[in-house]
Amino acid sequence: MNFINTQSYSNISNFQVLDNYIAFNDENNHLYINGYLLDEDNESYFFYDTYLCYHTKEGGTVFFNYINNTSFEIDVFFHKDTLFNNNFLTSKNFFKNEEGKWLSDLYLYQLNPFKEIKKYDYFIEGNFFREKDFILQIFLKRNVILKNMENSILWQYSLDKKSSVSVELEIIKFLGVYKNNICFVLNKGLLVLDINSGEEIHFILKGENLNGDSFQGDFKGFFGYDTILDISRGIIFNLNLYFYLEYDLNSNKNLFDSYSFRKEDNNNNLYLNNIGGYDDKYIYAFEGRDSNRFAVLDREKKEVIWSSELLQKGNEISYIIDMQISGNNIYILDSNDTLRIFERRI
């Protein structure tokens, strides 16, 4: 396996890629897709189906069909992560109440054909996640509440119930739902709850080293914000320093699996901490936002099979800011606002 840098684009602030369609904002916040100017001052953008969607300053959403170059607009913000059965949740007004808590109104819209279904008669506090016809919220990084769409609480869970072991624990990321498993990343492990009851299914704080040597005593790596839930397999995984970490939700293990890919006789070891993307066979990752090195890890072998670094030009130092994967290509945005495309050559 090898990757060759075949194309580069300058003055890129951020980007998204899907099926080798590239959307990006330039340094003036102008939005383009494959070189075609769409908007000169957008709020945010994302791919959905065959559309590039972007939020406007006026509070609407434009759907640009990048296949046939047609578009339409709705007058509210569309959030694809709240879409279920052709309807989605959105808010129009945000405010702080007398207690200093941020609240927002809540609407349910049908997407196609677009129309308002209802405005809920309650305000919702903070951020929320939608899972089918349920609303999931996390409070104070320690408490989980599941509600129905009418705001009735179905169950609550708190890390406080773990007594002494929970003193320093926090929920840092909601991963998603696999079967009936609601999955979270803790600052020191993993938490999995039953979606129907709120009862614990898995509470994982420790791992076991199945391959290689940690070279740091009992340290076996930890799950962080880049942790991913592969819903197709029921596998939670992450890269931390020179460890590949994995937990199978289909198992009853009380330990996560840790694999070290560090070479004892190598003074130039990789320390992979950020995942740019993955597919059935490989994980594509980079060291961090103060490094120019990136690599490909084989998911079955649990080892790095290819690595490289960004070539520097003269005294110009380039660090990796973002990495994404599409098809056989790796897309890397560096600290000098250059988007580089690496094509796979086998």
Coordinates of C-alpha atoms in Angstrom, one line a residue:
M1 CA 0.0 0.0 0.0
N2 CA 1.1 3.5 -0.8
F3 CA -0.4 7.0 -1.1
I4 CA 0.8 9.8 -3.4
N5 CA 0.1 13.5 -3.0
T6 CA -1.5 14.2 -6.4
Q7 CA -3.4 17.5 -5.8
S8 CA -3.2 20.5 -3.5
Y9 CA -5.5 23.5 -3.0
S10 CA -4.5 26.8 -1.2
N11 CA -6.4 29.2 1.1
I12 CA -8.7 26.5 2.6
S13 CA -10.1 27.2 6.1
N14 CA -12.1 24.0 6.5
F15 CA -13.6 21.2 4.3
Q16 CA -15.9 18.2 4.1
V17 CA -15.6 15.4 1.6
L18 CA -18.1 12.7 0.4
D19 CA -17.6 10.3 -2.5
N20 CA -14.7 12.5 -3.7
Y21 CA -17.0 15.7 -3.8
I22 CA -15.0 18.4 -1.9
A23 CA -16.8 21.2 -0.1
F24 CA -14.8 23.9 1.5
N25 CA -14.7 27.4 3.0
D26 CA -11.9 29.6 1.8
E27 CA -10.2 32.3 4.0
N28 CA -13.1 34.7 3.2
N29 CA -15.8 32.2 4.3
H30 CA -16.9 31.6 0.7
L31 CA -18.4 28.1 0.3
Y32 CA -17.4 26.0 -2.7
I33 CA -18.1 22.5 -3.9
N34 CA -15.7 21.1 -6.5
G35 CA -14.7 24.7 -7.4
Y36 CA -18.3 26.0 -7.8
L37 CA -19.1 29.0 -5.6
L38 CA -22.3 28.4 -3.5
D39 CA -22.4 31.1 -0.8
E40 CA -20.3 34.0 0.4
D41 CA -21.1 33.9 4.1
N42 CA -22.6 30.7 5.5
E43 CA -23.0 29.6 9.1
S44 CA -22.1 25.9 8.6
Y45 CA -22.4 23.1 6.0
F46 CA -22.7 19.4 5.7
F47 CA -23.5 16.6 3.3
Y48 CA -26.9 14.9 3.4
D49 CA -28.0 12.3 0.8
T50 CA -27.1 13.9 -2.6
Y51 CA -27.1 17.4 -1.1
L52 CA -24.6 19.8 0.3
C53 CA -26.7 21.7 3.0
Y54 CA -25.6 25.0 4.4
H55 CA -27.2 27.2 7.1
T56 CA -27.7 30.8 6.1
K57 CA -27.2 34.0 8.3
E58 CA -31.0 34.5 8.0
G59 CA -31.7 31.2 9.8
G60 CA -32.6 29.0 6.8
T61 CA -31.0 26.0 5.1
V62 CA -30.1 25.7 1.4
F63 CA -30.1 22.2 -0.1
F64 CA -27.8 22.1 -3.1
N65 CA -28.0 18.9 -5.2
Y66 CA -24.4 18.4 -6.3
I67 CA -25.5 15.7 -8.9
N68 CA -27.8 17.9 -11.0
N69 CA -26.8 21.4 -9.7
T70 CA -30.3 22.3 -8.5
S71 CA -31.2 23.7 -5.1
F72 CA -34.1 24.6 -2.8
E73 CA -34.3 26.4 0.6
I74 CA -36.3 26.0 3.8
D75 CA -36.7 28.8 6.4
V76 CA -35.3 26.9 9.5
F77 CA -32.1 25.2 10.4
F78 CA -32.1 21.5 9.3
H79 CA -30.1 19.2 11.5
K80 CA -29.7 15.8 9.9
D81 CA -28.7 14.1 13.2
T82 CA -32.3 14.7 14.5
L83 CA -33.9 13.3 11.3
F84 CA -36.1 10.2 11.8
N85 CA -39.0 9.0 9.6
N86 CA -38.8 12.1 7.4
N87 CA -39.1 14.5 10.3
F88 CA -36.5 16.5 12.2
L89 CA -36.2 18.7 15.3
T90 CA -35.0 22.2 15.3
S91 CA -35.0 25.4 17.4
K92 CA -35.6 29.0 16.5
N93 CA -35.0 30.9 19.7
F94 CA -32.3 30.6 22.4
F95 CA -32.3 32.5 25.7
K96 CA -31.0 32.4 29.2
N97 CA -33.5 32.1 32.1
E98 CA -33.3 33.7 35.5
E99 CA -31.2 30.8 36.8
G100 CA -28.6 31.4 34.1
K101 CA -29.5 28.2 32.1
W102 CA -29.7 28.2 28.4
L103 CA -33.1 27.2 27.0
S104 CA -34.5 26.9 23.5
D105 CA -37.9 26.3 21.9
L106 CA -38.5 23.0 20.0
Y107 CA -40.2 22.4 16.7
L108 CA -40.9 19.2 14.7
Y109 CA -40.8 19.6 10.9
Q110 CA -41.5 17.2 8.0
L111 CA -38.7 17.4 5.5
N112 CA -40.3 16.2 2.3
P113 CA -42.6 17.9 1.5
F114 CA -41.4 20.5 3.9
K115 CA -44.0 21.7 6.5
E116 CA -44.2 22.4 10.2
I117 CA -45.8 19.5 12.2
K118 CA -45.9 21.0 15.6
K119 CA -44.4 23.4 18.2
Y120 CA -43.8 21.7 21.5
D121 CA -45.2 23.5 24.6
Y122 CA -42.0 23.3 26.5
F123 CA -38.5 24.6 26.4
I124 CA -35.5 22.3 26.3
E125 CA -32.3 22.9 28.4
G126 CA -28.9 22.7 26.8
N127 CA -27.9 20.3 24.0
F128 CA -29.8 17.1 23.2
F129 CA -29.5 14.0 21.0
R130 CA -32.4 12.4 19.2
E131 CA -32.7 8.6 18.9
K132 CA -35.8 7.7 17.0
D133 CA -38.7 9.1 19.0
F134 CA -36.6 9.7 22.1
I135 CA -34.6 12.7 23.3
L136 CA -31.3 12.0 25.2
Q137 CA -29.6 14.7 27.4
I138 CA -26.5 14.8 29.4
F139 CA -26.3 17.2 32.4
L140 CA -23.2 18.2 34.3
K141 CA -21.2 15.6 32.5
R142 CA -22.4 13.0 34.9
N143 CA -26.2 12.5 34.5
V144 CA -28.1 11.0 31.6
I145 CA -31.8 11.5 31.0
L146 CA -34.0 9.9 28.4
K147 CA -37.3 11.5 27.5
N148 CA -40.1 10.9 25.1
M149 CA -41.0 13.6 22.6
E150 CA -43.6 15.1 25.0
N151 CA -40.9 15.8 27.5
S152 CA -41.8 13.0 30.0
I153 CA -38.8 11.5 31.7
L154 CA -38.5 7.7 31.0
W155 CA -35.4 7.1 33.1
Q156 CA -32.4 8.8 34.6
Y157 CA -28.9 7.6 35.3
S158 CA -26.2 9.2 37.3
L159 CA -22.5 8.4 37.8
D160 CA -23.0 9.3 41.4
K161 CA -24.4 5.7 41.9
K162 CA -20.9 4.4 41.4
S163 CA -19.9 5.8 44.8
S164 CA -16.2 6.1 45.4
V165 CA -15.0 5.1 41.9
S166 CA -17.0 7.8 40.2
V167 CA -15.5 10.9 42.0
E168 CA -13.4 11.9 39.0
L169 CA -15.5 10.3 36.2
E170 CA -17.2 12.5 33.5
I171 CA -19.1 11.7 30.3
I172 CA -17.1 13.3 27.5
K173 CA -18.9 12.0 24.4
F174 CA -22.1 10.3 23.3
L175 CA -21.1 7.7 20.7
G176 CA -24.5 6.5 19.5
V177 CA -26.8 3.5 19.8
Y178 CA -26.0 -0.1 18.8
K179 CA -29.1 -2.4 19.1
N180 CA -30.3 -1.5 22.6
N181 CA -26.9 -0.2 23.8
I182 CA -26.5 3.6 24.4
C183 CA -22.8 4.2 24.3
F184 CA -20.7 6.9 26.0
V185 CA -17.0 7.7 26.4
L186 CA -15.9 8.5 29.9
N187 CA -12.7 10.4 30.7
K188 CA -11.4 7.1 32.1
G189 CA -13.3 4.4 30.2
L190 CA -16.7 3.5 28.6
L191 CA -20.3 3.4 29.8
V192 CA -23.1 1.5 28.0
L193 CA -26.7 1.7 29.1
D194 CA -29.8 -0.2 28.1
I195 CA -32.1 2.1 26.1
N196 CA -35.3 0.7 27.5
S197 CA -34.4 0.7 31.2
G198 CA -31.3 2.9 31.7
E199 CA -29.6 0.0 33.5
E200 CA -25.8 -0.5 33.0
I201 CA -24.8 -3.0 30.5
H202 CA -21.1 -2.3 30.4
F203 CA -18.9 -0.1 32.7
I204 CA -15.3 -0.5 31.5
L205 CA -12.4 1.3 33.2
K206 CA -9.5 -1.1 32.6
G207 CA -7.9 -3.0 29.7
E208 CA -5.7 -5.9 29.0
N209 CA -2.7 -5.9 26.7
L210 CA -3.2 -8.6 24.0
N211 CA -0.3 -7.7 21.8
G212 CA 3.1 -5.9 22.1
D213 CA 4.5 -4.2 25.2
S214 CA 3.2 -1.0 26.7
F215 CA 6.7 0.1 27.8
Q216 CA 4.9 2.1 30.5
G217 CA 4.1 -0.4 33.2
D218 CA 0.4 -1.0 33.5
F219 CA -0.7 1.8 31.1
K220 CA -2.7 0.4 28.2
G221 CA -4.0 3.6 26.6
F222 CA -7.4 5.3 27.1
F223 CA -10.5 6.2 25.2
G224 CA -10.8 9.9 24.2
Y225 CA -12.9 12.2 22.2
D226 CA -11.9 10.6 18.9
T227 CA -13.3 7.3 20.0
I228 CA -15.6 5.8 17.4
L229 CA -18.6 3.4 17.5
D230 CA -18.7 1.1 14.4
I231 CA -22.4 0.4 14.4
S232 CA -22.0 -2.2 11.6
R233 CA -20.0 -4.4 13.9
G234 CA -20.8 -3.3 17.4
I235 CA -17.2 -2.3 18.0
I236 CA -15.9 0.7 19.9
F237 CA -12.3 1.7 19.1
N238 CA -9.7 4.4 19.5
L239 CA -6.1 5.1 18.9
N240 CA -4.0 6.6 21.8
L241 CA -0.3 7.1 21.6
Y242 CA 1.0 3.7 20.3
F243 CA -2.1 1.7 21.4
Y244 CA -5.0 0.5 19.4
L245 CA -8.0 0.0 21.8
E246 CA -11.1 -2.0 21.1
Y247 CA -14.2 -3.1 22.9
D248 CA -16.8 -5.6 21.5
L249 CA -20.3 -4.7 22.6
N250 CA -21.4 -8.2 21.7
S251 CA -19.1 -9.6 24.5
N252 CA -19.5 -9.7 28.2
K253 CA -15.9 -8.8 28.9
N254 CA -15.2 -6.3 31.7
L255 CA -11.9 -5.2 30.1
F256 CA -11.2 -3.5 26.8
D257 CA -8.5 -5.0 24.5
S258 CA -5.2 -3.1 24.0
Y259 CA -2.7 -3.7 21.2
S260 CA 0.6 -1.9 21.2
F261 CA 2.2 -1.2 17.8
R262 CA 5.4 0.4 19.3
K263 CA 8.7 -1.0 18.2
E264 CA 11.3 -1.3 21.0
D265 CA 14.2 -0.7 18.7
N266 CA 12.7 2.2 16.9
N267 CA 13.5 5.8 18.1
N268 CA 11.0 7.3 15.6
N269 CA 7.8 5.6 16.9
L270 CA 4.4 6.9 15.8
Y271 CA 2.0 8.3 18.5
L272 CA -1.4 8.3 16.9
N273 CA -4.1 10.2 18.7
N274 CA -6.5 11.5 16.0
I275 CA -8.7 9.4 13.7
G276 CA -9.4 10.8 10.3
G277 CA -11.7 8.0 9.1
Y278 CA -12.1 4.3 8.7
D279 CA -13.5 1.5 6.5
D280 CA -14.0 -2.2 6.8
K281 CA -10.3 -2.9 6.6
Y282 CA -8.3 0.2 7.7
I283 CA -8.2 3.1 10.2
Y284 CA -6.6 6.3 8.9
A285 CA -5.1 8.5 11.6
F286 CA -2.6 11.2 12.4
E287 CA -0.5 12.1 15.5
G288 CA -2.0 15.4 16.4
R289 CA -2.3 19.0 15.6
D290 CA 1.3 19.7 16.3
S291 CA 2.7 17.0 14.0
N292 CA 2.9 16.3 10.3
R293 CA 2.9 12.4 10.4
F294 CA 0.0 10.2 9.5
A295 CA -0.6 6.4 9.1
V296 CA -2.9 3.5 8.2
L297 CA -3.6 0.8 10.7
D298 CA -4.9 -2.6 9.6
R299 CA -8.0 -3.4 11.7
E300 CA -7.6 -7.2 11.6
K301 CA -3.8 -7.3 12.2
K302 CA -4.0 -4.5 14.8
E303 CA -0.8 -2.9 13.4
V304 CA 0.4 0.0 11.4
I305 CA 0.9 -1.0 7.8
W306 CA 1.9 2.3 6.2
S307 CA 3.0 5.8 7.4
S308 CA 4.2 9.0 5.9
E309 CA 4.6 12.7 6.7
L310 CA 3.8 16.0 5.0
L311 CA 6.7 17.3 3.0
Q312 CA 7.9 20.7 4.1
K313 CA 8.8 23.5 1.8
G314 CA 11.9 25.3 2.8
N315 CA 11.5 26.8 6.2
E316 CA 7.7 26.4 6.1
I317 CA 6.4 24.1 8.8
S318 CA 3.1 22.3 8.2
Y319 CA 1.1 20.5 10.8
I320 CA -2.0 18.4 10.2
I321 CA -5.2 20.2 11.2
D322 CA -7.8 17.8 9.8
M323 CA -7.9 14.5 7.9
Q324 CA -10.9 12.9 6.1
I325 CA -11.2 9.8 3.9
S326 CA -13.3 9.2 0.8
G327 CA -13.0 6.3 -1.6
N328 CA -9.3 5.5 -2.0
N329 CA -8.1 9.0 -1.1
I330 CA -6.8 10.7 2.0
Y331 CA -7.6 14.4 2.4
I332 CA -5.4 16.4 4.7
L333 CA -5.7 20.1 5.7
D334 CA -2.5 21.5 7.0
S335 CA -1.7 24.5 9.2
N336 CA -0.8 26.7 6.2
D337 CA -4.4 26.4 4.9
T338 CA -3.4 23.9 2.2
L339 CA -5.7 20.9 1.4
R340 CA -3.6 18.0 0.1
I341 CA -5.1 14.9 -1.6
F342 CA -3.3 11.6 -1.4
E343 CA -4.4 8.9 -3.8
R344 CA -3.9 5.2 -3.0
R345 CA -1.5 3.3 -5.2
I346 CA -1.5 -0.5 -4.5

